[in-house]
Tab-separated table of C-alpha atoms and ligand atoms in Angstrom:
chain	number	residue	atom	x	y	z
A	189	UNK	CA	226.677	89.833	-51.941
A	190	UNK	CA	225.314	86.056	-52.368
A	191	UNK	CA	226.191	83.246	-54.834
A	192	UNK	CA	222.467	83.347	-55.438
A	193	UNK	CA	222.743	86.659	-57.369
A	194	UNK	CA	225.860	85.497	-59.073
A	195	UNK	CA	224.077	82.759	-60.050
A	196	UNK	CA	221.095	84.883	-61.129
A	197	UNK	CA	223.835	86.341	-64.018
A	198	UNK	CA	224.983	82.970	-64.605
A	199	UNK	CA	221.554	81.421	-65.749
A	200	UNK	CA	221.004	84.641	-68.161
A	201	UNK	CA	224.213	84.608	-69.744
A	202	UNK	CA	224.883	83.379	-73.175
A	203	UNK	CA	228.437	84.150	-73.765
A	204	UNK	CA	230.897	84.070	-70.676
A	205	UNK	CA	234.568	84.554	-70.525
A	206	UNK	CA	236.352	83.015	-67.169
A	207	UNK	CA	239.641	84.745	-66.539
A	208	UNK	CA	241.747	82.991	-64.339
A	209	UNK	CA	245.103	83.230	-62.203
A	210	UNK	CA	247.248	81.821	-59.593
A	211	UNK	CA	244.474	81.479	-57.132
A	212	UNK	CA	242.233	78.895	-58.991
A	213	UNK	CA	245.360	76.538	-58.721
A	214	UNK	CA	245.959	77.406	-55.238
A	215	UNK	CA	243.833	74.582	-53.706
A	216	UNK	CA	245.689	72.046	-56.235
A	217	UNK	CA	248.805	72.801	-54.430
A	218	UNK	CA	250.637	75.305	-56.313
A	219	UNK	CA	252.082	78.297	-54.756
A	220	UNK	CA	250.602	81.728	-55.919
A	221	UNK	CA	253.203	84.508	-57.341
A	222	UNK	CA	252.595	87.044	-54.665
A	223	UNK	CA	252.759	84.071	-51.872
A	224	UNK	CA	255.898	83.862	-49.596
A	225	UNK	CA	258.349	81.377	-51.032
A	226	UNK	CA	260.182	78.510	-49.171
A	227	UNK	CA	263.475	77.352	-49.761
A	228	UNK	CA	266.000	78.519	-52.099
A	229	UNK	CA	263.360	80.710	-53.412
A	230	UNK	CA	262.690	82.116	-49.927
A	231	UNK	CA	265.211	84.954	-50.608
A	232	UNK	CA	263.800	86.110	-54.151
A	233	UNK	CA	260.537	87.962	-55.328
A	234	UNK	CA	258.908	85.700	-57.558
A	235	UNK	CA	258.475	89.024	-60.021
A	236	UNK	CA	262.782	89.344	-59.650
A	237	UNK	CA	263.087	85.501	-61.389
A	238	UNK	CA	260.387	85.761	-63.910
A	239	UNK	CA	262.229	88.896	-66.528
A	240	UNK	CA	264.586	88.144	-69.215
A	241	UNK	CA	267.185	90.339	-67.207
A	242	UNK	CA	267.303	87.335	-64.640
A	243	UNK	CA	267.645	84.470	-67.029
A	244	UNK	CA	270.726	86.123	-68.786
A	245	UNK	CA	272.203	86.997	-65.633
A	246	UNK	CA	271.385	83.840	-63.788
A	247	UNK	CA	269.828	81.067	-66.084
A	248	UNK	CA	270.547	78.505	-64.259
A	249	UNK	CA	268.636	80.194	-61.131
A	250	UNK	CA	265.470	81.016	-63.210
A	251	UNK	CA	265.481	77.169	-65.167
A	252	UNK	CA	265.928	75.805	-61.575
A	253	UNK	CA	263.023	78.015	-60.614
A	254	UNK	CA	260.742	77.047	-63.728
A	255	UNK	CA	261.570	73.380	-63.517
A	256	UNK	CA	260.822	73.825	-59.555
A	257	UNK	CA	257.157	74.775	-60.216
A	258	UNK	CA	256.857	72.290	-63.607
A	259	UNK	CA	257.540	69.714	-60.591
A	260	UNK	CA	254.530	70.746	-58.572
A	261	UNK	CA	252.373	71.109	-61.471
A	262	UNK	CA	253.195	67.766	-62.205
A	263	UNK	CA	252.018	66.372	-59.183
A	264	UNK	CA	249.050	68.616	-59.024
A	265	UNK	CA	245.540	67.465	-60.103
A	266	UNK	CA	242.591	69.883	-61.148
A	267	UNK	CA	240.680	71.214	-57.942
A	268	UNK	CA	236.910	71.547	-57.977
A	269	UNK	CA	237.489	74.994	-59.132
A	270	UNK	CA	238.865	74.032	-62.374
A	271	UNK	CA	236.048	71.311	-63.146
A	272	UNK	CA	233.375	73.869	-61.891
A	273	UNK	CA	234.880	76.174	-64.772
A	274	UNK	CA	234.544	73.175	-67.076
A	275	UNK	CA	230.842	72.945	-66.446
A	276	UNK	CA	230.104	76.285	-67.111
A	277	UNK	CA	231.644	75.683	-70.718
A	278	UNK	CA	229.747	72.596	-70.832
A	279	UNK	CA	226.550	74.358	-69.952
A	280	UNK	CA	226.897	77.569	-71.590
A	281	UNK	CA	228.538	76.440	-75.195
A	282	UNK	CA	229.696	80.230	-75.908
A	283	UNK	CA	232.291	80.289	-72.770
A	284	UNK	CA	235.931	81.282	-73.368
A	285	UNK	CA	238.348	80.410	-70.437
A	286	UNK	CA	241.046	82.787	-70.453
A	287	UNK	CA	243.893	81.943	-68.141
A	288	UNK	CA	247.206	84.001	-67.131
A	289	UNK	CA	248.283	80.216	-65.428
A	290	UNK	CA	250.989	78.334	-67.242
A	291	UNK	CA	249.893	75.155	-65.819
A	292	UNK	CA	247.413	72.656	-67.700
A	293	UNK	CA	245.066	72.192	-65.010
A	294	UNK	CA	241.945	73.854	-67.012
A	295	UNK	CA	242.585	71.572	-69.839
A	296	UNK	CA	243.245	68.248	-67.432
A	297	UNK	CA	239.461	69.585	-65.858
A	298	UNK	CA	238.046	69.158	-69.515
A	299	UNK	CA	238.411	72.735	-70.511
A	300	UNK	CA	238.508	72.951	-74.188
A	301	UNK	CA	241.442	75.057	-75.439
A	302	UNK	CA	241.423	77.639	-72.915
A	303	UNK	CA	243.695	81.057	-73.936
A	304	UNK	CA	246.887	80.732	-72.118
A	305	UNK	CA	247.961	85.219	-71.961
A	306	UNK	CA	251.478	84.245	-70.485
A	307	UNK	CA	252.455	81.149	-72.228
A	308	UNK	CA	253.046	77.334	-71.069
A	309	UNK	CA	255.256	75.541	-68.688
A	310	UNK	CA	255.216	72.530	-71.433
A	311	UNK	CA	256.486	74.744	-74.486
A	312	UNK	CA	260.188	75.591	-73.918
A	313	UNK	CA	261.927	77.147	-76.653
A	314	UNK	CA	265.511	78.684	-77.628
A	315	UNK	CA	266.431	81.646	-75.737
A	316	UNK	CA	268.320	83.085	-79.142
A	317	UNK	CA	266.657	81.442	-82.045
A	318	UNK	CA	263.651	80.865	-80.887
A	319	UNK	CA	262.745	77.470	-81.890
A	320	UNK	CA	260.784	75.343	-79.737
A	321	UNK	CA	263.125	72.512	-77.757
A	322	UNK	CA	261.646	69.330	-76.833
A	323	UNK	CA	259.763	69.721	-73.415
A	324	UNK	CA	261.707	67.594	-70.619
A	325	UNK	CA	260.270	64.050	-70.118
A	326	UNK	CA	258.319	63.163	-67.207
A	327	UNK	CA	256.779	65.321	-64.745
A	328	UNK	CA	259.722	66.997	-63.309
A	329	UNK	CA	261.489	65.775	-60.086
A	330	UNK	CA	262.936	68.637	-58.535
A	331	UNK	CA	263.521	68.557	-54.813
A	332	UNK	CA	261.117	70.377	-52.435
A	333	UNK	CA	263.471	73.081	-51.457
A	334	UNK	CA	264.139	74.109	-55.552
A	335	UNK	CA	267.680	74.018	-56.860
A	336	UNK	CA	269.750	75.554	-59.509
A	337	UNK	CA	269.943	73.442	-62.917
A	338	UNK	CA	271.591	74.615	-65.729
A	339	UNK	CA	269.249	74.673	-68.767
A	340	UNK	CA	269.985	72.714	-71.853
A	341	UNK	CA	271.657	73.675	-74.781
A	342	UNK	CA	269.318	74.371	-78.102
A	343	UNK	CA	269.929	71.490	-80.337
A	344	UNK	CA	269.712	73.995	-83.611
A	345	UNK	CA	272.301	76.636	-81.968
A	346	UNK	CA	273.470	75.990	-78.988
A	347	UNK	CA	272.138	78.988	-76.821
A	348	UNK	CA	270.359	78.056	-73.144
A	349	UNK	CA	266.834	77.029	-73.460
A	350	UNK	CA	264.185	78.986	-71.660
A	351	UNK	CA	260.713	78.465	-70.246
A	352	UNK	CA	257.963	79.133	-72.888
A	353	UNK	CA	256.013	81.847	-70.743
A	354	UNK	CA	255.999	85.357	-70.713
A	355	UNK	CA	258.202	87.144	-68.749
A	356	UNK	CA	257.811	90.808	-67.051
A	357	UNK	CA	258.959	93.229	-69.781
A	358	UNK	CA	257.760	90.883	-72.611
A	359	UNK	CA	255.004	90.904	-74.908
A	360	UNK	CA	252.082	88.782	-74.889
A	361	UNK	CA	251.668	86.280	-77.653
A	362	UNK	CA	249.670	88.447	-80.296
A	363	UNK	CA	246.924	86.035	-81.100
A	364	UNK	CA	246.475	84.638	-77.433
A	365	UNK	CA	245.967	88.396	-76.138
A	366	UNK	CA	243.329	89.553	-79.180
A	367	UNK	CA	241.216	86.533	-78.587
A	368	UNK	CA	240.867	87.269	-74.847
A	369	UNK	CA	240.126	90.977	-75.611
A	370	UNK	CA	237.581	90.331	-78.343
A	371	UNK	CA	235.883	87.857	-76.235
A	372	UNK	CA	235.927	89.963	-73.211
A	373	UNK	CA	234.615	92.542	-75.325
A	374	UNK	CA	231.484	90.708	-76.755
A	375	UNK	CA	230.579	88.815	-73.929
A	376	UNK	CA	227.402	88.995	-71.544
A	377	UNK	CA	229.424	87.608	-68.134
A	378	UNK	CA	232.845	87.633	-66.998
A	379	UNK	CA	234.071	85.743	-63.871
A	380	UNK	CA	237.336	86.748	-62.592
A	381	UNK	CA	238.712	84.006	-60.537
A	382	UNK	CA	242.064	83.903	-58.188
A	383	UNK	CA	244.131	87.230	-59.345
A	384	UNK	CA	245.678	89.552	-58.126
A	385	UNK	CA	244.403	91.836	-60.653
A	386	UNK	CA	247.618	93.801	-60.920
A	387	UNK	CA	249.509	92.585	-63.680
A	388	UNK	CA	248.804	94.198	-66.936
A	389	UNK	CA	247.825	93.786	-69.942
A	390	UNK	CA	245.991	91.165	-68.758
A	391	UNK	CA	244.312	92.526	-65.710
A	392	UNK	CA	242.883	94.885	-68.378
A	393	UNK	CA	240.950	91.374	-69.438
A	394	UNK	CA	237.767	92.005	-66.942
A	395	UNK	CA	237.803	95.841	-67.421
A	396	UNK	CA	237.415	95.454	-70.885
A	397	UNK	CA	234.111	93.246	-70.184
A	398	UNK	CA	232.852	95.809	-68.012
A	399	UNK	CA	233.672	98.788	-70.179
A	400	UNK	CA	231.374	96.842	-72.673
A	401	UNK	CA	228.460	96.761	-70.203
A	402	UNK	CA	229.026	93.138	-68.960
A	403	UNK	CA	228.622	92.210	-65.283
A	404	UNK	CA	231.638	91.324	-63.599
A	405	UNK	CA	231.409	88.018	-60.858
A	406	UNK	CA	234.771	88.086	-58.823
A	407	UNK	CA	236.159	85.092	-56.942
A	408	UNK	CA	238.765	85.857	-54.704
A	409	UNK	CA	238.947	85.351	-50.927
A	410	UNK	CA	241.134	88.638	-50.529
A	411	UNK	CA	240.043	92.049	-52.074
A	412	UNK	CA	241.355	93.100	-55.055
A	413	UNK	CA	242.173	96.185	-56.958
A	414	UNK	CA	239.039	94.466	-59.530
A	415	UNK	CA	236.663	94.977	-56.839
A	416	UNK	CA	235.327	98.294	-58.118
A	417	UNK	CA	234.468	97.193	-61.307
A	418	UNK	CA	232.607	93.849	-59.993
A	419	UNK	CA	229.096	93.466	-59.807
A	420	UNK	CA	229.364	90.602	-57.328
A	421	UNK	CA	232.361	90.268	-55.316
A	422	UNK	CA	232.414	86.318	-53.695
A	423	UNK	CA	234.684	86.035	-51.082
A	424	UNK	CA	236.002	82.464	-50.743
A	425	UNK	CA	238.340	79.863	-52.541
A	426	UNK	CA	237.458	79.218	-55.770
A	427	UNK	CA	237.036	75.239	-54.692
A	428	UNK	CA	234.362	75.984	-52.551
A	429	UNK	CA	232.488	78.998	-54.258
A	430	UNK	CA	232.544	77.805	-58.125
A	431	UNK	CA	230.591	74.637	-57.481
A	432	UNK	CA	228.433	76.430	-55.478
A	433	UNK	CA	227.604	78.832	-58.491
A	434	UNK	CA	227.245	75.935	-61.071
A	435	UNK	CA	225.044	74.224	-58.756
A	436	UNK	CA	222.400	76.519	-60.476
A	437	UNK	CA	222.875	75.517	-63.594
A	438	UNK	CA	220.748	73.158	-65.573
A	439	UNK	CA	222.370	70.158	-67.500
A	440	UNK	CA	224.091	70.694	-71.369
A	441	UNK	CA	221.193	69.294	-72.866
A	442	UNK	CA	218.700	71.717	-71.381
A	443	UNK	CA	220.164	74.683	-73.049
B	67	APR	N1	240.827	80.782	-54.508
B	67	APR	C1	240.300	81.960	-55.177
B	67	APR	N2	241.548	82.970	-55.016
B	67	APR	C2	242.365	82.881	-54.378
B	67	APR	C3	242.717	81.448	-53.605
B	67	APR	C4	241.760	80.602	-53.850
B	67	APR	N3	241.535	79.426	-53.133
B	67	APR	N4	243.804	81.613	-53.046
B	67	APR	C5	244.351	82.868	-53.289
B	67	APR	N5	243.556	83.616	-54.138
B	67	APR	C6	243.724	84.493	-54.752
B	67	APR	C7	244.440	85.716	-53.717
B	67	APR	O1	243.825	86.455	-52.984
B	67	APR	C8	245.325	86.363	-55.138
B	67	APR	O2	244.520	87.929	-55.205
B	67	APR	O3	244.507	84.761	-56.028
B	67	APR	C9	245.175	85.379	-56.592
B	67	APR	C10	246.761	85.164	-56.685
B	67	APR	O4	247.487	86.510	-57.203
B	67	APR	P1	248.898	86.249	-57.658
B	67	APR	O5	249.460	85.432	-56.912
B	67	APR	O6	249.486	87.763	-58.210
B	67	APR	O7	248.559	85.531	-59.274
B	67	APR	P2	248.458	86.049	-60.497
B	67	APR	O8	246.811	87.083	-60.486
B	67	APR	O9	247.520	84.878	-61.299
B	67	APR	O10	249.368	86.774	-61.199
B	67	APR	C11	249.704	87.368	-62.291
B	67	APR	O11	251.830	87.575	-61.974
B	67	APR	O12	253.926	86.567	-61.763
B	67	APR	C12	252.820	87.119	-62.723
B	67	APR	O13	252.927	85.846	-65.186
B	67	APR	C13	252.538	85.832	-63.197
B	67	APR	O14	250.356	85.371	-64.257
B	67	APR	C14	251.067	85.600	-63.021
B	67	APR	C15	250.478	87.539	-63.098
């Protein structure tokens, strides 16, 4: 299946959902979750670090892992895939970006208010009283191999501060999930980019769109469990495929 077929779907669409995962940020130099990890983290499975139990058992290990990620993200810049998504938004005003990513690269590329299903690296909060904590200053300065790092204490109750991300076993933010499901149910095209489609309930979002009759375009160099529900599977990296796809779009003014 070709970019041309996908472009035909995009040209007809008026309400687009762009659903993204870690793969959209891979070409910005941010490792995906299911990549092999290096350094201190090579001994751990990313999934095993992303749980409330792991944080309770070893807060410095888990806090260090997120500060390491925040350092990488802080040095990263949006790639051509993020920029192409912002162009879709500009050209088709009914576009909603739904991301599982905790970086801010969509915003930096010009996307307006993407829905963050899995929280953000920039919104730490208390692990006990849940009050927002002051985000650490600067982009982060962790060594390449990462390190353990004792989390700061909450200024209200003294409990350890935790990253403002959704861990395995935790509920997604209700407002974000409801808005994402509503947008998927109402869209006339969903584009899923760079996600393995194995983490639920997020992986339901493209499936909701398909169930409600919208075509689904997938951009991913590898097959995923979402392949079967997709109308067009574009096998390639987001930063190459998405710019090609948006070439077909007329300018914002033309629509
Ligand atoms: N362009 C597009 N897709 C890519 C690229 C690229 N350049 N590079 C890799 N990919 C694809 C991989 O083939 C894989 O299917 O991106 C996907 C990344 O999958 P995961 O690492 O599982 O990331 P994601 O789907 O975002 O994970 C979901 O799991 O650990 C949790 O909360 C975390 O939000 C995350 C969730």
